[in-house]
Amino acid sequence: MLYIDLNCDMGENFGVYSLGNDEEIMPYVTSINVACGFHASDPANMRKTVKLAKKYGVAVGAHPSLPDLVGFGRRAMSVTPDEIKADFIYQIGALQAFCHAEGVVMQHVKDHGAITDMANNDLAIAIAMAEAIQAVDSSLYMVCLANSLMVKAAKTVGIPYVEEAYADRAYTDTGSLVSRKQANAIIHDAATVRKRVLGMMKEKQILSINGSVLPIDAQTICLHGDTPGAIALAKELRASLESSGVTVQPFGKSLRSD
């Protein structure tokens, strides 16, 4: 039996600003990553998003980032591992409080934006992230970019983790994500996305932007809710996976039941 989790970044509204299609996409994913106020969101939106996840029976995780509201967390910053650890503890703890208030058990932590590339190039940063998760709740899964230093960090610290692949993002020949500044970094064609994801599931591989074959063994697949056609894509991808015999459910449920 093949299992996969579909995750999506949500709760990125901020004050009067609206971003994404949270409630429209929620029925088609199985886990969500909730912005914690450093790159987007605010307390009211964090609470609203947790309540929505509870309504739809979707697993909840924190989505901490660098302190960069202006740049949406997508700008690299000069920060120390200690600063990262403190920032992540703060954000994870904030979302955990909202989950506790709604009777929801948090499943995971997934980092956002530029910190992903930083952690993939600096083990000390990746370990700081893992230690922050452990300090708040050692049962939380760390969502790691597949084949990255984050996997090594999670193993080093001794916390549970899953490896993540992206349905709609292009990969470099080294397995990192193609910069959003580059053409074709985001894949919009639904047929291409379906083919990529099924290839990841059944063949354990994905093609880079240059056609190189990259090994990949992911337990969760990320979709983006703020790209054009995101709702239809999420719906079609889930239907395609299920019709192909893949069980789509939160990774915490799959792994803890094994």
PDB file of C-alpha atoms in Angstrom:
ATOM      1  CA  MET A   1       0.000   0.000   0.000  1.00  0.00           C
ATOM      2  CA  LEU A   2       1.302   3.428  -0.938  1.00  0.00           C
ATOM      3  CA  TYR A   3       0.629   6.387   1.352  1.00  0.00           C
ATOM      4  CA  ILE A   4       1.238  10.081   0.759  1.00  0.00           C
ATOM      5  CA  ASP A   5       0.443  13.318   2.533  1.00  0.00           C
ATOM      6  CA  LEU A   6      -0.459  16.470   0.615  1.00  0.00           C
ATOM      7  CA  ASN A   7       0.558  19.625   2.478  1.00  0.00           C
ATOM      8  CA  CYS A   8      -0.116  23.271   1.763  1.00  0.00           C
ATOM      9  CA  ASP A   9       1.050  26.563   3.279  1.00  0.00           C
ATOM     10  CA  MET A  10      -1.891  28.445   4.772  1.00  0.00           C
ATOM     11  CA  GLY A  11      -2.904  31.192   7.175  1.00  0.00           C
ATOM     12  CA  GLU A  12      -0.860  33.785   5.303  1.00  0.00           C
ATOM     13  CA  ASN A  13      -3.486  36.518   5.469  1.00  0.00           C
ATOM     14  CA  PHE A  14      -2.352  39.545   7.442  1.00  0.00           C
ATOM     15  CA  GLY A  15      -4.706  42.217   8.759  1.00  0.00           C
ATOM     16  CA  VAL A  16      -6.678  43.509   5.759  1.00  0.00           C
ATOM     17  CA  TYR A  17      -4.414  41.695   3.279  1.00  0.00           C
ATOM     18  CA  SER A  18      -5.642  38.412   1.841  1.00  0.00           C
ATOM     19  CA  LEU A  19      -3.424  35.740   0.304  1.00  0.00           C
ATOM     20  CA  GLY A  20      -4.174  32.220  -0.838  1.00  0.00           C
ATOM     21  CA  ASN A  21      -7.352  30.153  -1.065  1.00  0.00           C
ATOM     22  CA  ASP A  22      -7.334  28.408   2.281  1.00  0.00           C
ATOM     23  CA  GLU A  23     -10.892  27.180   2.663  1.00  0.00           C
ATOM     24  CA  GLU A  24     -11.235  26.274  -1.015  1.00  0.00           C
ATOM     25  CA  ILE A  25      -8.094  24.091  -0.997  1.00  0.00           C
ATOM     26  CA  MET A  26      -8.465  22.657   2.508  1.00  0.00           C
ATOM     27  CA  PRO A  27     -10.738  19.732   1.435  1.00  0.00           C
ATOM     28  CA  TYR A  28      -8.101  18.416  -0.984  1.00  0.00           C
ATOM     29  CA  VAL A  29      -5.009  18.402   1.250  1.00  0.00           C
ATOM     30  CA  THR A  30      -4.250  16.408   4.379  1.00  0.00           C
ATOM     31  CA  SER A  31      -1.794  18.641   6.270  1.00  0.00           C
ATOM     32  CA  ILE A  32      -1.338  22.406   6.458  1.00  0.00           C
ATOM     33  CA  ASN A  33       1.544  24.626   7.481  1.00  0.00           C
ATOM     34  CA  VAL A  34       0.316  27.693   9.342  1.00  0.00           C
ATOM     35  CA  ALA A  35       2.250  30.953   9.096  1.00  0.00           C
ATOM     36  CA  CYS A  36       3.242  32.136  12.563  1.00  0.00           C
ATOM     37  CA  GLY A  37       3.532  35.916  12.177  1.00  0.00           C
ATOM     38  CA  PHE A  38       7.143  36.356  11.058  1.00  0.00           C
ATOM     39  CA  HIS A  39       6.617  36.234   7.284  1.00  0.00           C
ATOM     40  CA  ALA A  40       2.828  36.533   7.258  1.00  0.00           C
ATOM     41  CA  SER A  41      -0.300  36.127   9.391  1.00  0.00           C
ATOM     42  CA  ASP A  42      -1.302  37.502  12.768  1.00  0.00           C
ATOM     43  CA  PRO A  43      -2.950  36.040  15.901  1.00  0.00           C
ATOM     44  CA  ALA A  44      -6.506  36.297  14.535  1.00  0.00           C
ATOM     45  CA  ASN A  45      -5.584  34.562  11.291  1.00  0.00           C
ATOM     46  CA  MET A  46      -3.580  31.872  13.068  1.00  0.00           C
ATOM     47  CA  ARG A  47      -6.589  31.065  15.222  1.00  0.00           C
ATOM     48  CA  LYS A  48      -8.948  31.132  12.228  1.00  0.00           C
ATOM     49  CA  THR A  49      -6.729  28.763  10.265  1.00  0.00           C
ATOM     50  CA  VAL A  50      -6.468  26.242  13.098  1.00  0.00           C
ATOM     51  CA  LYS A  51     -10.253  26.317  13.452  1.00  0.00           C
ATOM     52  CA  LEU A  52     -10.625  25.671   9.702  1.00  0.00           C
ATOM     53  CA  ALA A  53      -8.230  22.727   9.891  1.00  0.00           C
ATOM     54  CA  LYS A  54     -10.256  21.265  12.749  1.00  0.00           C
ATOM     55  CA  LYS A  55     -13.440  21.684  10.714  1.00  0.00           C
ATOM     56  CA  TYR A  56     -12.001  19.759   7.761  1.00  0.00           C
ATOM     57  CA  GLY A  57     -10.047  17.192   9.778  1.00  0.00           C
ATOM     58  CA  VAL A  58      -6.698  18.330   8.390  1.00  0.00           C
ATOM     59  CA  ALA A  59      -3.425  17.914  10.311  1.00  0.00           C
ATOM     60  CA  VAL A  60      -1.769  21.123  11.515  1.00  0.00           C
ATOM     61  CA  GLY A  61       1.854  22.205  11.579  1.00  0.00           C
ATOM     62  CA  ALA A  62       3.747  25.406  12.314  1.00  0.00           C
ATOM     63  CA  HIS A  63       5.372  27.294   9.439  1.00  0.00           C
ATOM     64  CA  PRO A  64       8.092  29.441  11.049  1.00  0.00           C
ATOM     65  CA  SER A  65      10.383  31.721   9.079  1.00  0.00           C
ATOM     66  CA  LEU A  66      12.994  34.415   9.339  1.00  0.00           C
ATOM     67  CA  PRO A  67      11.642  37.687  10.813  1.00  0.00           C
ATOM     68  CA  ASP A  68      10.871  39.226   7.420  1.00  0.00           C
ATOM     69  CA  LEU A  69       7.312  40.475   6.924  1.00  0.00           C
ATOM     70  CA  VAL A  70       8.366  42.907   4.204  1.00  0.00           C
ATOM     71  CA  GLY A  71      10.103  40.229   2.142  1.00  0.00           C
ATOM     72  CA  PHE A  72       7.622  37.436   2.942  1.00  0.00           C
ATOM     73  CA  GLY A  73      10.461  35.472   4.526  1.00  0.00           C
ATOM     74  CA  ARG A  74      12.106  34.920   1.167  1.00  0.00           C
ATOM     75  CA  ARG A  75      15.223  37.031   1.765  1.00  0.00           C
ATOM     76  CA  ALA A  76      18.334  35.500   3.288  1.00  0.00           C
ATOM     77  CA  MET A  77      19.389  37.230   6.506  1.00  0.00           C
ATOM     78  CA  SER A  78      22.535  37.266   8.615  1.00  0.00           C
ATOM     79  CA  VAL A  79      21.394  35.432  11.742  1.00  0.00           C
ATOM     80  CA  THR A  80      23.112  33.141  14.234  1.00  0.00           C
ATOM     81  CA  PRO A  81      21.951  29.609  15.088  1.00  0.00           C
ATOM     82  CA  ASP A  82      20.980  30.876  18.558  1.00  0.00           C
ATOM     83  CA  GLU A  83      18.791  33.570  17.014  1.00  0.00           C
ATOM     84  CA  ILE A  84      17.146  31.045  14.724  1.00  0.00           C
ATOM     85  CA  LYS A  85      16.496  28.702  17.636  1.00  0.00           C
ATOM     86  CA  ALA A  86      14.849  31.475  19.660  1.00  0.00           C
ATOM     87  CA  ASP A  87      12.762  32.674  16.702  1.00  0.00           C
ATOM     88  CA  PHE A  88      11.547  29.161  15.951  1.00  0.00           C
ATOM     89  CA  ILE A  89      10.682  28.368  19.574  1.00  0.00           C
ATOM     90  CA  TYR A  90       8.665  31.589  19.696  1.00  0.00           C
ATOM     91  CA  GLN A  91       6.703  30.819  16.521  1.00  0.00           C
ATOM     92  CA  ILE A  92       6.125  27.116  17.198  1.00  0.00           C
ATOM     93  CA  GLY A  93       4.974  27.874  20.716  1.00  0.00           C
ATOM     94  CA  ALA A  94       2.542  30.511  19.491  1.00  0.00           C
ATOM     95  CA  LEU A  95       0.813  28.133  17.107  1.00  0.00           C
ATOM     96  CA  GLN A  96       0.839  25.345  19.668  1.00  0.00           C
ATOM     97  CA  ALA A  97      -1.134  27.602  22.008  1.00  0.00           C
ATOM     98  CA  PHE A  98      -3.833  28.116  19.372  1.00  0.00           C
ATOM     99  CA  CYS A  99      -3.941  24.382  18.706  1.00  0.00           C
ATOM    100  CA  HIS A 100      -4.313  23.709  22.433  1.00  0.00           C
ATOM    101  CA  ALA A 101      -7.150  26.239  22.631  1.00  0.00           C
ATOM    102  CA  GLU A 102      -9.017  24.424  19.838  1.00  0.00           C
ATOM    103  CA  GLY A 103      -8.278  20.896  21.033  1.00  0.00           C
ATOM    104  CA  VAL A 104      -6.040  20.160  18.050  1.00  0.00           C
ATOM    105  CA  VAL A 105      -2.818  18.135  18.340  1.00  0.00           C
ATOM    106  CA  MET A 106       0.009  19.670  16.301  1.00  0.00           C
ATOM    107  CA  GLN A 107       1.661  17.246  13.904  1.00  0.00           C
ATOM    108  CA  HIS A 108       4.760  18.966  12.559  1.00  0.00           C
ATOM    109  CA  VAL A 109       6.971  21.977  11.874  1.00  0.00           C
ATOM    110  CA  LYS A 110       7.921  23.050   8.357  1.00  0.00           C
ATOM    111  CA  ASP A 111      10.219  26.001   7.771  1.00  0.00           C
ATOM    112  CA  HIS A 112       9.371  28.710   5.254  1.00  0.00           C
ATOM    113  CA  GLY A 113      11.246  30.630   2.598  1.00  0.00           C
ATOM    114  CA  ALA A 114      14.920  31.568   2.569  1.00  0.00           C
ATOM    115  CA  ILE A 115      15.705  29.662   5.748  1.00  0.00           C
ATOM    116  CA  THR A 116      15.293  26.435   3.746  1.00  0.00           C
ATOM    117  CA  ASP A 117      18.223  27.258   1.461  1.00  0.00           C
ATOM    118  CA  MET A 118      20.252  28.497   4.430  1.00  0.00           C
ATOM    119  CA  ALA A 119      19.666  25.258   6.343  1.00  0.00           C
ATOM    120  CA  ASN A 120      20.478  23.196   3.269  1.00  0.00           C
ATOM    121  CA  ASN A 121      23.901  24.841   3.109  1.00  0.00           C
ATOM    122  CA  ASP A 122      24.733  25.146   6.815  1.00  0.00           C
ATOM    123  CA  LEU A 123      24.291  22.207   9.175  1.00  0.00           C
ATOM    124  CA  ALA A 124      24.509  24.476  12.249  1.00  0.00           C
ATOM    125  CA  ILE A 125      21.399  26.339  11.091  1.00  0.00           C
ATOM    126  CA  ALA A 126      19.555  23.098  10.361  1.00  0.00           C
ATOM    127  CA  ILE A 127      20.470  21.747  13.808  1.00  0.00           C
ATOM    128  CA  ALA A 128      19.250  24.967  15.455  1.00  0.00           C
ATOM    129  CA  MET A 129      15.876  24.461  13.784  1.00  0.00           C
ATOM    130  CA  ALA A 130      15.721  20.840  14.936  1.00  0.00           C
ATOM    131  CA  GLU A 131      16.698  21.792  18.491  1.00  0.00           C
ATOM    132  CA  ALA A 132      13.943  24.416  18.572  1.00  0.00           C
ATOM    133  CA  ILE A 133      11.380  21.785  17.649  1.00  0.00           C
ATOM    134  CA  GLN A 134      12.730  19.413  20.281  1.00  0.00           C
ATOM    135  CA  ALA A 135      12.632  22.148  22.925  1.00  0.00           C
ATOM    136  CA  VAL A 136       8.932  22.826  22.347  1.00  0.00           C
ATOM    137  CA  ASP A 137       7.670  19.295  21.710  1.00  0.00           C
ATOM    138  CA  SER A 138       9.943  16.374  20.828  1.00  0.00           C
ATOM    139  CA  SER A 139       7.018  14.448  19.298  1.00  0.00           C
ATOM    140  CA  LEU A 140       6.602  16.979  16.477  1.00  0.00           C
ATOM    141  CA  TYR A 141       7.818  15.904  13.064  1.00  0.00           C
ATOM    142  CA  MET A 142      10.382  18.073  11.307  1.00  0.00           C
ATOM    143  CA  VAL A 143       9.476  18.432   7.627  1.00  0.00           C
ATOM    144  CA  CYS A 144      12.769  18.343   5.715  1.00  0.00           C
ATOM    145  CA  LEU A 145      13.553  19.074   2.102  1.00  0.00           C
ATOM    146  CA  ALA A 146      14.282  15.612   0.699  1.00  0.00           C
ATOM    147  CA  ASN A 147      17.970  14.634   0.623  1.00  0.00           C
ATOM    148  CA  SER A 148      19.009  17.817   2.434  1.00  0.00           C
ATOM    149  CA  LEU A 149      21.132  18.666   5.465  1.00  0.00           C
ATOM    150  CA  MET A 150      17.889  19.069   7.384  1.00  0.00           C
ATOM    151  CA  VAL A 151      17.483  15.294   7.340  1.00  0.00           C
ATOM    152  CA  LYS A 152      20.944  14.951   8.883  1.00  0.00           C
ATOM    153  CA  ALA A 153      20.043  17.586  11.484  1.00  0.00           C
ATOM    154  CA  ALA A 154      16.852  15.789  12.510  1.00  0.00           C
ATOM    155  CA  LYS A 155      18.784  12.521  12.881  1.00  0.00           C
ATOM    156  CA  THR A 156      21.539  14.248  14.852  1.00  0.00           C
ATOM    157  CA  VAL A 157      19.112  15.851  17.311  1.00  0.00           C
ATOM    158  CA  GLY A 158      16.950  12.743  17.490  1.00  0.00           C
ATOM    159  CA  ILE A 159      13.522  14.017  16.496  1.00  0.00           C
ATOM    160  CA  PRO A 160      11.033  12.399  14.108  1.00  0.00           C
ATOM    161  CA  TYR A 161      11.111  13.730  10.561  1.00  0.00           C
ATOM    162  CA  VAL A 162       9.657  13.292   7.101  1.00  0.00           C
ATOM    163  CA  GLU A 163      11.142  14.158   3.743  1.00  0.00           C
ATOM    164  CA  GLU A 164       9.233  16.535   1.493  1.00  0.00           C
ATOM    165  CA  ALA A 165       9.029  16.985  -2.259  1.00  0.00           C
ATOM    166  CA  TYR A 166       7.381  19.771  -4.229  1.00  0.00           C
ATOM    167  CA  ALA A 167       4.704  19.038  -6.793  1.00  0.00           C
ATOM    168  CA  ASP A 168       4.870  22.397  -8.529  1.00  0.00           C
ATOM    169  CA  ARG A 169       8.487  23.540  -8.096  1.00  0.00           C
ATOM    170  CA  ALA A 170      11.404  22.783 -10.389  1.00  0.00           C
ATOM    171  CA  TYR A 171      14.593  21.196  -9.017  1.00  0.00           C
ATOM    172  CA  THR A 172      18.220  21.924  -9.817  1.00  0.00           C
ATOM    173  CA  ASP A 173      20.645  19.136 -10.720  1.00  0.00           C
ATOM    174  CA  THR A 174      21.818  19.084  -7.083  1.00  0.00           C
ATOM    175  CA  GLY A 175      18.314  18.538  -5.682  1.00  0.00           C
ATOM    176  CA  SER A 176      17.659  22.060  -4.396  1.00  0.00           C
ATOM    177  CA  LEU A 177      14.688  24.140  -5.517  1.00  0.00           C
ATOM    178  CA  VAL A 178      15.139  26.407  -8.522  1.00  0.00           C
ATOM    179  CA  SER A 179      15.047  30.059  -7.443  1.00  0.00           C
ATOM    180  CA  ARG A 180      11.690  31.754  -7.909  1.00  0.00           C
ATOM    181  CA  LYS A 181      13.591  34.504  -9.742  1.00  0.00           C
ATOM    182  CA  GLN A 182      14.375  32.052 -12.532  1.00  0.00           C
ATOM    183  CA  ALA A 183      12.029  31.264 -15.406  1.00  0.00           C
ATOM    184  CA  ASN A 184      10.112  27.970 -15.106  1.00  0.00           C
ATOM    185  CA  ALA A 185      10.773  27.711 -11.363  1.00  0.00           C
ATOM    186  CA  ILE A 186       7.057  27.094 -10.800  1.00  0.00           C
ATOM    187  CA  ILE A 187       5.160  24.459 -12.777  1.00  0.00           C
ATOM    188  CA  HIS A 188       1.563  25.345 -13.609  1.00  0.00           C
ATOM    189  CA  ASP A 189       0.555  22.543 -15.998  1.00  0.00           C
ATOM    190  CA  ALA A 190      -1.674  20.074 -14.132  1.00  0.00           C
ATOM    191  CA  ALA A 191      -0.741  17.086 -16.307  1.00  0.00           C
ATOM    192  CA  THR A 192       2.968  17.695 -15.695  1.00  0.00           C
ATOM    193  CA  VAL A 193       2.422  17.985 -11.950  1.00  0.00           C
ATOM    194  CA  ARG A 194       0.438  14.741 -11.837  1.00  0.00           C
ATOM    195  CA  LYS A 195       3.132  12.897 -13.798  1.00  0.00           C
ATOM    196  CA  ARG A 196       5.880  14.243 -11.498  1.00  0.00           C
ATOM    197  CA  VAL A 197       4.088  13.233  -8.312  1.00  0.00           C
ATOM    198  CA  LEU A 198       3.221   9.740  -9.539  1.00  0.00           C
ATOM    199  CA  GLY A 199       6.863   9.348 -10.580  1.00  0.00           C
ATOM    200  CA  MET A 200       7.956  10.289  -7.082  1.00  0.00           C
ATOM    201  CA  MET A 201       5.532   7.804  -5.574  1.00  0.00           C
ATOM    202  CA  LYS A 202       6.132   4.800  -7.810  1.00  0.00           C
ATOM    203  CA  GLU A 203       9.640   5.257  -9.206  1.00  0.00           C
ATOM    204  CA  LYS A 204      11.198   7.203  -6.294  1.00  0.00           C
ATOM    205  CA  GLN A 205      12.703   9.758  -8.654  1.00  0.00           C
ATOM    206  CA  ILE A 206      12.142  13.165 -10.225  1.00  0.00           C
ATOM    207  CA  LEU A 207      13.670  15.010 -13.168  1.00  0.00           C
ATOM    208  CA  SER A 208      15.630  18.206 -12.595  1.00  0.00           C
ATOM    209  CA  ILE A 209      15.004  21.309 -14.684  1.00  0.00           C
ATOM    210  CA  ASN A 210      17.810  20.106 -16.976  1.00  0.00           C
ATOM    211  CA  GLY A 211      16.521  16.556 -17.258  1.00  0.00           C
ATOM    212  CA  SER A 212      18.788  14.861 -14.732  1.00  0.00           C
ATOM    213  CA  VAL A 213      17.271  11.979 -12.761  1.00  0.00           C
ATOM    214  CA  LEU A 214      17.233  12.668  -9.022  1.00  0.00           C
ATOM    215  CA  PRO A 215      16.432   9.985  -6.410  1.00  0.00           C
ATOM    216  CA  ILE A 216      13.674  11.045  -4.025  1.00  0.00           C
ATOM    217  CA  ASP A 217      11.699   9.254  -1.316  1.00  0.00           C
ATOM    218  CA  ALA A 218       9.158  11.678   0.103  1.00  0.00           C
ATOM    219  CA  GLN A 219       6.389  11.084   2.633  1.00  0.00           C
ATOM    220  CA  THR A 220       4.739  14.453   1.990  1.00  0.00           C
ATOM    221  CA  ILE A 221       4.169  16.513  -1.151  1.00  0.00           C
ATOM    222  CA  CYS A 222       3.826  20.289  -1.030  1.00  0.00           C
ATOM    223  CA  LEU A 223       1.289  22.223  -3.077  1.00  0.00           C
ATOM    224  CA  HIS A 224       1.123  26.009  -3.164  1.00  0.00           C
ATOM    225  CA  GLY A 225      -2.264  27.598  -2.583  1.00  0.00           C
ATOM    226  CA  ASP A 226      -1.449  31.063  -3.912  1.00  0.00           C
ATOM    227  CA  THR A 227      -0.543  30.197  -7.499  1.00  0.00           C
ATOM    228  CA  PRO A 228      -3.015  30.509 -10.408  1.00  0.00           C
ATOM    229  CA  GLY A 229      -5.194  27.414 -10.757  1.00  0.00           C
ATOM    230  CA  ALA A 230      -4.167  26.078  -7.343  1.00  0.00           C
ATOM    231  CA  ILE A 231      -7.642  24.874  -6.351  1.00  0.00           C
ATOM    232  CA  ALA A 232      -8.220  22.874  -9.527  1.00  0.00           C
ATOM    233  CA  LEU A 233      -4.693  21.485  -9.359  1.00  0.00           C
ATOM    234  CA  ALA A 234      -5.127  20.271  -5.772  1.00  0.00           C
ATOM    235  CA  LYS A 235      -8.453  18.652  -6.625  1.00  0.00           C
ATOM    236  CA  GLU A 236      -7.109  16.937  -9.746  1.00  0.00           C
ATOM    237  CA  LEU A 237      -3.918  15.743  -8.074  1.00  0.00           C
ATOM    238  CA  ARG A 238      -5.717  14.153  -5.139  1.00  0.00           C
ATOM    239  CA  ALA A 239      -8.210  12.438  -7.445  1.00  0.00           C
ATOM    240  CA  SER A 240      -5.369  11.166  -9.643  1.00  0.00           C
ATOM    241  CA  LEU A 241      -3.443   9.758  -6.682  1.00  0.00           C
ATOM    242  CA  GLU A 242      -6.475   8.007  -5.226  1.00  0.00           C
ATOM    243  CA  SER A 243      -7.473   6.541  -8.606  1.00  0.00           C
ATOM    244  CA  SER A 244      -3.912   5.186  -8.882  1.00  0.00           C
ATOM    245  CA  GLY A 245      -4.269   3.285  -5.614  1.00  0.00           C
ATOM    246  CA  VAL A 246      -2.426   5.775  -3.381  1.00  0.00           C
ATOM    247  CA  THR A 247      -3.921   6.445   0.065  1.00  0.00           C
ATOM    248  CA  VAL A 248      -3.842  10.186   0.769  1.00  0.00           C
ATOM    249  CA  GLN A 249      -3.722  10.948   4.487  1.00  0.00           C
ATOM    250  CA  PRO A 250      -1.658  12.907   7.048  1.00  0.00           C
ATOM    251  CA  PHE A 251       1.865  11.479   7.317  1.00  0.00           C
ATOM    252  CA  GLY A 252       1.587  11.343  11.105  1.00  0.00           C
ATOM    253  CA  LYS A 253      -1.260   8.883  10.780  1.00  0.00           C
ATOM    254  CA  SER A 254       0.612   6.755   8.235  1.00  0.00           C
ATOM    255  CA  LEU A 255       3.917   6.620  10.115  1.00  0.00           C
ATOM    256  CA  ARG A 256       2.535   6.130  13.614  1.00  0.00           C
ATOM    257  CA  SER A 257       0.312   3.298  12.441  1.00  0.00           C
ATOM    258  CA  ASP A 258       3.186   1.398  10.745  1.00  0.00           C
TER     259      ASP A 258
END
